[in-house]
Amino acid sequence: MELALATWHEVEDYLRTSDGIIIPIGSVEQHGPNGLIGTDHLCAEVVAKGVGDKIGALVAPTINYGMSQHHLGFAGSATLRPSTLMLVVRDVVQSLAVHGFRHFFFINGHGGNVASVTAGFDEIHAGVSLGDGTKTARTKMVFWSGGPRGQKLADELYGASNGGHATAAEVSLAQFYQPDHIKHAQMTPKVAPSGTPFFEAGHYRATYADGRIGSDPSLSTPQDGKRLFEAGVEDMVEMYQAFLLA
Ligand code: NI
């Protein structure tokens, strides 16, 4: 069930059976020559909806924007500051906690979000500890691709060419979700460089010229994306159900 497509009566009914909710989170940032700007939030969203469909969990609207300052050298990228993202996470969780939600399971599509979202979780827990009236909450964030099945499949399909940004796996999954928006491009070099740390947007662009890190997303196909979707959903179902016991 999707929160955005439910009535408040339906949400009240749901809360009689479960206090868990899944929140997809991603980014709006370049994903190399053939990757969509929305890749990270599209991937998190399709897997979250898959979990919701499979086990009847409630899925909140996707937090589309993330912490992407290092991608601003590429057209179309947009970022929240770390401090903004932290507060978005805190406010969404605290709002839903008012109604009785207690387990907040974030399915993430973007590595750049981790520090700020984790800080947002600490803001929430600090509010409880400091006695400011914040409701208690259990929070967890995982990558859609981070479970054992998803990792194994990406390894099998792409090996080291999966890469670190604009990965072959995430481009495949976005192709599966949005088959009318598949793009093709020449990759030069075929596998992008990797390993150099980056800082602000200008430095990133100078270091990683076409936006990719370590990947060859010319390998991506929607058929792979379907398999990655199924693996990701199975992984996330298992992780979500274990988390509900926390
Ligand atoms: Ni990505």
PDB file of C-alpha atoms in Angstrom, residues 7-220:
ATOM      1  CA  THR A   7      -7.021   7.713   2.872  1.00  0.00           C
ATOM      2  CA  TRP A   8      -6.467   8.618   6.512  1.00  0.00           C
ATOM      3  CA  HIS A   9      -9.024   6.006   7.495  1.00  0.00           C
ATOM      4  CA  GLU A  10      -6.977   3.370   5.685  1.00  0.00           C
ATOM      5  CA  VAL A  11      -3.833   4.539   7.464  1.00  0.00           C
ATOM      6  CA  GLU A  12      -5.607   4.247  10.814  1.00  0.00           C
ATOM      7  CA  ASP A  13      -6.646   0.696   9.922  1.00  0.00           C
ATOM      8  CA  TYR A  14      -3.088  -0.162   8.869  1.00  0.00           C
ATOM      9  CA  LEU A  15      -1.740   1.109  12.193  1.00  0.00           C
ATOM     10  CA  ARG A  16      -3.902  -1.452  14.005  1.00  0.00           C
ATOM     11  CA  THR A  17      -1.885  -4.185  12.286  1.00  0.00           C
ATOM     12  CA  SER A  18       1.599  -2.673  11.927  1.00  0.00           C
ATOM     13  CA  ASP A  19       3.697   0.269  13.162  1.00  0.00           C
ATOM     14  CA  GLY A  20       6.213  -0.075  10.310  1.00  0.00           C
ATOM     15  CA  ILE A  21       6.635   2.126   7.254  1.00  0.00           C
ATOM     16  CA  ILE A  22       9.082   2.056   4.353  1.00  0.00           C
ATOM     17  CA  ILE A  23      10.546   5.338   3.111  1.00  0.00           C
ATOM     18  CA  PRO A  24      12.435   5.315  -0.199  1.00  0.00           C
ATOM     19  CA  ILE A  25      15.150   7.967  -0.502  1.00  0.00           C
ATOM     20  CA  GLY A  26      17.438   8.853  -3.395  1.00  0.00           C
ATOM     21  CA  SER A  27      18.866  11.830  -5.200  1.00  0.00           C
ATOM     22  CA  VAL A  28      18.490  14.112  -8.206  1.00  0.00           C
ATOM     23  CA  GLU A  29      21.912  13.908  -9.812  1.00  0.00           C
ATOM     24  CA  GLN A  30      23.752  12.995 -12.987  1.00  0.00           C
ATOM     25  CA  HIS A  31      24.367   9.311 -13.608  1.00  0.00           C
ATOM     26  CA  GLY A  32      26.833   9.343 -16.460  1.00  0.00           C
ATOM     27  CA  PRO A  33      26.188   9.307 -20.218  1.00  0.00           C
ATOM     28  CA  ASN A  34      23.226   6.858 -20.238  1.00  0.00           C
ATOM     29  CA  GLY A  35      21.916   7.076 -16.654  1.00  0.00           C
ATOM     30  CA  LEU A  36      18.811   9.065 -15.756  1.00  0.00           C
ATOM     31  CA  ILE A  37      19.071  12.030 -13.368  1.00  0.00           C
ATOM     32  CA  GLY A  38      16.503  10.282 -11.163  1.00  0.00           C
ATOM     33  CA  THR A  39      18.317   6.933 -11.087  1.00  0.00           C
ATOM     34  CA  ASP A  40      18.863   6.843  -7.317  1.00  0.00           C
ATOM     35  CA  HIS A  41      15.336   7.712  -6.281  1.00  0.00           C
ATOM     36  CA  LEU A  42      13.781   5.618  -9.060  1.00  0.00           C
ATOM     37  CA  CYS A  43      15.738   2.553  -7.908  1.00  0.00           C
ATOM     38  CA  ALA A  44      14.869   3.045  -4.239  1.00  0.00           C
ATOM     39  CA  GLU A  45      11.227   3.620  -5.127  1.00  0.00           C
ATOM     40  CA  VAL A  46      10.693   0.618  -7.391  1.00  0.00           C
ATOM     41  CA  VAL A  47      12.218  -1.749  -4.832  1.00  0.00           C
ATOM     42  CA  ALA A  48      10.240  -0.176  -1.966  1.00  0.00           C
ATOM     43  CA  LYS A  49       7.004  -0.547  -3.940  1.00  0.00           C
ATOM     44  CA  GLY A  50       7.941  -4.141  -4.708  1.00  0.00           C
ATOM     45  CA  VAL A  51       8.292  -4.829  -0.982  1.00  0.00           C
ATOM     46  CA  GLY A  52       4.986  -3.082  -0.285  1.00  0.00           C
ATOM     47  CA  ASP A  53       3.220  -5.169  -2.936  1.00  0.00           C
ATOM     48  CA  LYS A  54       4.742  -8.406  -1.680  1.00  0.00           C
ATOM     49  CA  ILE A  55       4.010  -8.145   2.051  1.00  0.00           C
ATOM     50  CA  GLY A  56       1.439  -5.361   2.339  1.00  0.00           C
ATOM     51  CA  ALA A  57       3.820  -2.896   4.009  1.00  0.00           C
ATOM     52  CA  LEU A  58       3.005   0.791   3.793  1.00  0.00           C
ATOM     53  CA  VAL A  59       5.373   2.768   1.514  1.00  0.00           C
ATOM     54  CA  ALA A  60       5.732   6.519   2.047  1.00  0.00           C
ATOM     55  CA  PRO A  61       6.277   8.990  -0.805  1.00  0.00           C
ATOM     56  CA  THR A  62       9.890   8.946  -1.980  1.00  0.00           C
ATOM     57  CA  ILE A  63      12.299  11.558  -0.665  1.00  0.00           C
ATOM     58  CA  ASN A  64      13.583  12.347  -4.141  1.00  0.00           C
ATOM     59  CA  TYR A  65      16.255  14.926  -3.334  1.00  0.00           C
ATOM     60  CA  GLY A  66      19.419  13.966  -1.475  1.00  0.00           C
ATOM     61  CA  MET A  67      22.901  15.152  -0.649  1.00  0.00           C
ATOM     62  CA  SER A  68      24.510  15.560  -4.081  1.00  0.00           C
ATOM     63  CA  GLN A  69      26.668  18.687  -3.848  1.00  0.00           C
ATOM     64  CA  HIS A  70      29.581  16.954  -5.597  1.00  0.00           C
ATOM     65  CA  HIS A  71      27.456  16.416  -8.745  1.00  0.00           C
ATOM     66  CA  LEU A  72      26.498  20.056  -9.292  1.00  0.00           C
ATOM     67  CA  GLY A  73      29.107  20.381 -12.041  1.00  0.00           C
ATOM     68  CA  PHE A  74      26.720  18.392 -14.287  1.00  0.00           C
ATOM     69  CA  ALA A  75      23.513  19.842 -15.721  1.00  0.00           C
ATOM     70  CA  GLY A  76      20.320  18.853 -13.960  1.00  0.00           C
ATOM     71  CA  SER A  77      21.793  17.826 -10.619  1.00  0.00           C
ATOM     72  CA  ALA A  78      20.228  19.383  -7.513  1.00  0.00           C
ATOM     73  CA  THR A  79      21.157  18.937  -3.869  1.00  0.00           C
ATOM     74  CA  LEU A  80      19.992  19.469  -0.332  1.00  0.00           C
ATOM     75  CA  ARG A  81      22.656  20.673   2.071  1.00  0.00           C
ATOM     76  CA  PRO A  82      23.546  18.025   4.666  1.00  0.00           C
ATOM     77  CA  SER A  83      21.833  20.133   7.345  1.00  0.00           C
ATOM     78  CA  THR A  84      18.641  20.389   5.241  1.00  0.00           C
ATOM     79  CA  LEU A  85      18.492  16.661   4.529  1.00  0.00           C
ATOM     80  CA  MET A  86      19.026  15.876   8.199  1.00  0.00           C
ATOM     81  CA  LEU A  87      16.021  18.028   9.100  1.00  0.00           C
ATOM     82  CA  VAL A  88      13.843  16.617   6.300  1.00  0.00           C
ATOM     83  CA  VAL A  89      14.472  13.112   7.655  1.00  0.00           C
ATOM     84  CA  ARG A  90      13.812  14.198  11.236  1.00  0.00           C
ATOM     85  CA  ASP A  91      10.598  16.045  10.397  1.00  0.00           C
ATOM     86  CA  VAL A  92       9.130  13.244   8.261  1.00  0.00           C
ATOM     87  CA  VAL A  93       9.848  10.629  10.942  1.00  0.00           C
ATOM     88  CA  GLN A  94       8.592  12.782  13.809  1.00  0.00           C
ATOM     89  CA  SER A  95       5.393  13.606  11.886  1.00  0.00           C
ATOM     90  CA  LEU A  96       4.615   9.959  11.201  1.00  0.00           C
ATOM     91  CA  ALA A  97       5.525   9.027  14.783  1.00  0.00           C
ATOM     92  CA  VAL A  98       2.723  11.310  16.006  1.00  0.00           C
ATOM     93  CA  HIS A  99       0.235   8.830  14.492  1.00  0.00           C
ATOM     94  CA  GLY A 100       1.821   5.748  16.024  1.00  0.00           C
ATOM     95  CA  PHE A 101       4.400   4.662  13.450  1.00  0.00           C
ATOM     96  CA  ARG A 102       7.442   3.391  15.265  1.00  0.00           C
ATOM     97  CA  HIS A 103       9.620   1.455  12.789  1.00  0.00           C
ATOM     98  CA  PHE A 104      11.012   3.601   9.953  1.00  0.00           C
ATOM     99  CA  PHE A 105      12.825   1.603   7.279  1.00  0.00           C
ATOM    100  CA  PHE A 106      14.606   3.742   4.706  1.00  0.00           C
ATOM    101  CA  ILE A 107      15.483   2.102   1.387  1.00  0.00           C
ATOM    102  CA  ASN A 108      18.292   4.202  -0.017  1.00  0.00           C
ATOM    103  CA  GLY A 109      19.651   4.650  -3.527  1.00  0.00           C
ATOM    104  CA  HIS A 110      22.514   7.077  -2.905  1.00  0.00           C
ATOM    105  CA  GLY A 111      25.735   6.710  -0.912  1.00  0.00           C
ATOM    106  CA  GLY A 112      26.036  10.479  -0.445  1.00  0.00           C
ATOM    107  CA  ASN A 113      22.933  10.405   1.781  1.00  0.00           C
ATOM    108  CA  VAL A 114      24.331   8.130   4.453  1.00  0.00           C
ATOM    109  CA  ALA A 115      26.102  10.633   6.710  1.00  0.00           C
ATOM    110  CA  SER A 116      23.251  13.165   6.726  1.00  0.00           C
ATOM    111  CA  VAL A 117      20.430  10.638   7.132  1.00  0.00           C
ATOM    112  CA  THR A 118      22.300   8.938   9.964  1.00  0.00           C
ATOM    113  CA  ALA A 119      22.737  12.361  11.599  1.00  0.00           C
ATOM    114  CA  GLY A 120      18.978  12.898  11.121  1.00  0.00           C
ATOM    115  CA  PHE A 121      18.313   9.621  12.963  1.00  0.00           C
ATOM    116  CA  ASP A 122      20.560  10.818  15.807  1.00  0.00           C
ATOM    117  CA  GLU A 123      18.604  14.099  15.978  1.00  0.00           C
ATOM    118  CA  ILE A 124      15.422  12.055  16.478  1.00  0.00           C
ATOM    119  CA  HIS A 125      16.908   9.828  19.170  1.00  0.00           C
ATOM    120  CA  ALA A 126      18.504  12.852  20.883  1.00  0.00           C
ATOM    121  CA  GLY A 127      15.071  14.478  21.045  1.00  0.00           C
ATOM    122  CA  VAL A 128      13.704  11.436  22.896  1.00  0.00           C
ATOM    123  CA  SER A 129      16.720  11.237  25.202  1.00  0.00           C
ATOM    124  CA  LEU A 130      16.536  14.938  26.013  1.00  0.00           C
ATOM    125  CA  GLY A 131      12.848  14.667  26.848  1.00  0.00           C
ATOM    126  CA  ASP A 132      11.655  17.258  24.329  1.00  0.00           C
ATOM    127  CA  GLY A 133       8.455  15.325  23.618  1.00  0.00           C
ATOM    128  CA  THR A 134       9.768  13.466  20.563  1.00  0.00           C
ATOM    129  CA  LYS A 135       8.131  10.042  20.255  1.00  0.00           C
ATOM    130  CA  THR A 136      10.396   7.043  20.394  1.00  0.00           C
ATOM    131  CA  ALA A 137      11.348   5.639  17.005  1.00  0.00           C
ATOM    132  CA  ARG A 138      13.319   2.772  15.535  1.00  0.00           C
ATOM    133  CA  THR A 139      15.201   3.796  12.395  1.00  0.00           C
ATOM    134  CA  LYS A 140      17.260   1.925   9.841  1.00  0.00           C
ATOM    135  CA  MET A 141      18.608   2.669   6.386  1.00  0.00           C
ATOM    136  CA  VAL A 142      19.792   0.087   3.859  1.00  0.00           C
ATOM    137  CA  PHE A 143      20.779   0.214   0.202  1.00  0.00           C
ATOM    138  CA  TRP A 144      18.332  -1.433  -2.199  1.00  0.00           C
ATOM    139  CA  SER A 145      21.377  -3.216  -3.626  1.00  0.00           C
ATOM    140  CA  GLY A 146      23.016  -3.985  -0.280  1.00  0.00           C
ATOM    141  CA  GLY A 147      21.484  -7.353   0.589  1.00  0.00           C
ATOM    142  CA  PRO A 148      23.166 -10.697  -0.078  1.00  0.00           C
ATOM    143  CA  ARG A 149      21.099 -11.601  -3.177  1.00  0.00           C
ATOM    144  CA  GLY A 150      21.469  -8.185  -4.776  1.00  0.00           C
ATOM    145  CA  GLN A 151      25.208  -8.014  -4.186  1.00  0.00           C
ATOM    146  CA  LYS A 152      25.791 -11.530  -5.477  1.00  0.00           C
ATOM    147  CA  LEU A 153      23.757 -10.912  -8.620  1.00  0.00           C
ATOM    148  CA  ALA A 154      25.484  -7.601  -9.420  1.00  0.00           C
ATOM    149  CA  ASP A 155      28.833  -9.368  -8.988  1.00  0.00           C
ATOM    150  CA  GLU A 156      27.773 -12.168 -11.326  1.00  0.00           C
ATOM    151  CA  LEU A 157      26.428  -9.781 -13.951  1.00  0.00           C
ATOM    152  CA  TYR A 158      29.118  -7.094 -13.996  1.00  0.00           C
ATOM    153  CA  GLY A 159      32.036  -7.971 -11.692  1.00  0.00           C
ATOM    154  CA  ALA A 160      34.307  -4.987 -11.101  1.00  0.00           C
ATOM    155  CA  SER A 161      32.671  -3.089 -14.001  1.00  0.00           C
ATOM    156  CA  ASN A 162      29.615  -2.445 -11.815  1.00  0.00           C
ATOM    157  CA  GLY A 163      31.584   0.461 -10.343  1.00  0.00           C
ATOM    158  CA  GLY A 164      30.853   3.032  -7.649  1.00  0.00           C
ATOM    159  CA  HIS A 165      28.701   5.666  -9.319  1.00  0.00           C
ATOM    160  CA  ALA A 166      26.380   5.360 -12.313  1.00  0.00           C
ATOM    161  CA  THR A 167      26.742   1.651 -11.661  1.00  0.00           C
ATOM    162  CA  ALA A 168      25.707  -0.899 -14.269  1.00  0.00           C
ATOM    163  CA  ALA A 169      23.247  -2.367 -11.743  1.00  0.00           C
ATOM    164  CA  GLU A 170      21.408   0.862 -10.927  1.00  0.00           C
ATOM    165  CA  VAL A 171      21.187   1.851 -14.605  1.00  0.00           C
ATOM    166  CA  SER A 172      19.711  -1.605 -15.351  1.00  0.00           C
ATOM    167  CA  LEU A 173      17.153  -1.299 -12.550  1.00  0.00           C
ATOM    168  CA  ALA A 174      16.078   2.169 -13.732  1.00  0.00           C
ATOM    169  CA  GLN A 175      15.717   0.752 -17.269  1.00  0.00           C
ATOM    170  CA  PHE A 176      13.426  -1.958 -15.895  1.00  0.00           C
ATOM    171  CA  TYR A 177      11.318   0.622 -14.015  1.00  0.00           C
ATOM    172  CA  GLN A 178      11.212   3.190 -16.845  1.00  0.00           C
ATOM    173  CA  PRO A 179      11.487   1.186 -20.092  1.00  0.00           C
ATOM    174  CA  ASP A 180      10.332   4.149 -22.188  1.00  0.00           C
ATOM    175  CA  HIS A 181      13.375   6.145 -21.117  1.00  0.00           C
ATOM    176  CA  ILE A 182      16.304   3.869 -21.946  1.00  0.00           C
ATOM    177  CA  LYS A 183      19.303   5.815 -23.279  1.00  0.00           C
ATOM    178  CA  HIS A 184      22.317   4.631 -25.189  1.00  0.00           C
ATOM    179  CA  ALA A 185      25.757   6.224 -25.200  1.00  0.00           C
ATOM    180  CA  GLN A 186      29.359   5.428 -26.029  1.00  0.00           C
ATOM    181  CA  MET A 187      31.489   4.944 -22.890  1.00  0.00           C
ATOM    182  CA  THR A 188      34.999   6.400 -23.176  1.00  0.00           C
ATOM    183  CA  PRO A 189      36.913   4.869 -21.523  1.00  0.00           C
ATOM    184  CA  LYS A 190      34.741   1.757 -21.368  1.00  0.00           C
ATOM    185  CA  VAL A 191      35.256   1.400 -17.618  1.00  0.00           C
ATOM    186  CA  ALA A 192      35.423   4.776 -15.858  1.00  0.00           C
ATOM    187  CA  PRO A 193      38.325   5.696 -13.554  1.00  0.00           C
ATOM    188  CA  SER A 194      37.984   5.257  -9.793  1.00  0.00           C
ATOM    189  CA  GLY A 195      39.881   5.558  -6.539  1.00  0.00           C
ATOM    190  CA  THR A 196      40.591   9.304  -6.385  1.00  0.00           C
ATOM    191  CA  PRO A 197      38.850  11.092  -3.507  1.00  0.00           C
ATOM    192  CA  PHE A 198      36.663  14.048  -4.501  1.00  0.00           C
ATOM    193  CA  PHE A 199      35.542  17.202  -2.763  1.00  0.00           C
ATOM    194  CA  GLU A 200      33.416  19.980  -4.237  1.00  0.00           C
ATOM    195  CA  ALA A 201      31.579  19.874  -7.572  1.00  0.00           C
ATOM    196  CA  GLY A 202      34.329  21.424  -9.707  1.00  0.00           C
ATOM    197  CA  HIS A 203      36.881  18.997  -8.349  1.00  0.00           C
ATOM    198  CA  TYR A 204      34.586  16.029  -8.999  1.00  0.00           C
ATOM    199  CA  ARG A 205      33.988  17.064 -12.606  1.00  0.00           C
ATOM    200  CA  ALA A 206      37.718  17.570 -13.187  1.00  0.00           C
ATOM    201  CA  THR A 207      38.391  14.104 -11.733  1.00  0.00           C
ATOM    202  CA  TYR A 208      35.506  12.109 -13.252  1.00  0.00           C
ATOM    203  CA  ALA A 209      34.928  13.722 -16.640  1.00  0.00           C
ATOM    204  CA  ASP A 210      31.685  12.039 -17.755  1.00  0.00           C
ATOM    205  CA  GLY A 211      30.320  11.613 -14.237  1.00  0.00           C
ATOM    206  CA  ARG A 212      30.849   7.870 -13.799  1.00  0.00           C
ATOM    207  CA  ILE A 213      33.092   6.281 -11.176  1.00  0.00           C
ATOM    208  CA  GLY A 214      34.553   2.870 -11.972  1.00  0.00           C
ATOM    209  CA  SER A 215      31.543   1.647 -13.948  1.00  0.00           C
ATOM    210  CA  ASP A 216      30.576   0.469 -17.421  1.00  0.00           C
ATOM    211  CA  PRO A 217      26.816   1.056 -17.658  1.00  0.00           C
ATOM    212  CA  SER A 218      26.846   0.225 -21.382  1.00  0.00           C
ATOM    213  CA  LEU A 219      26.421  -3.329 -19.975  1.00  0.00           C
ATOM    214  CA  SER A 220      23.021  -2.414 -18.496  1.00  0.00           C
TER     215      SER A 220
END
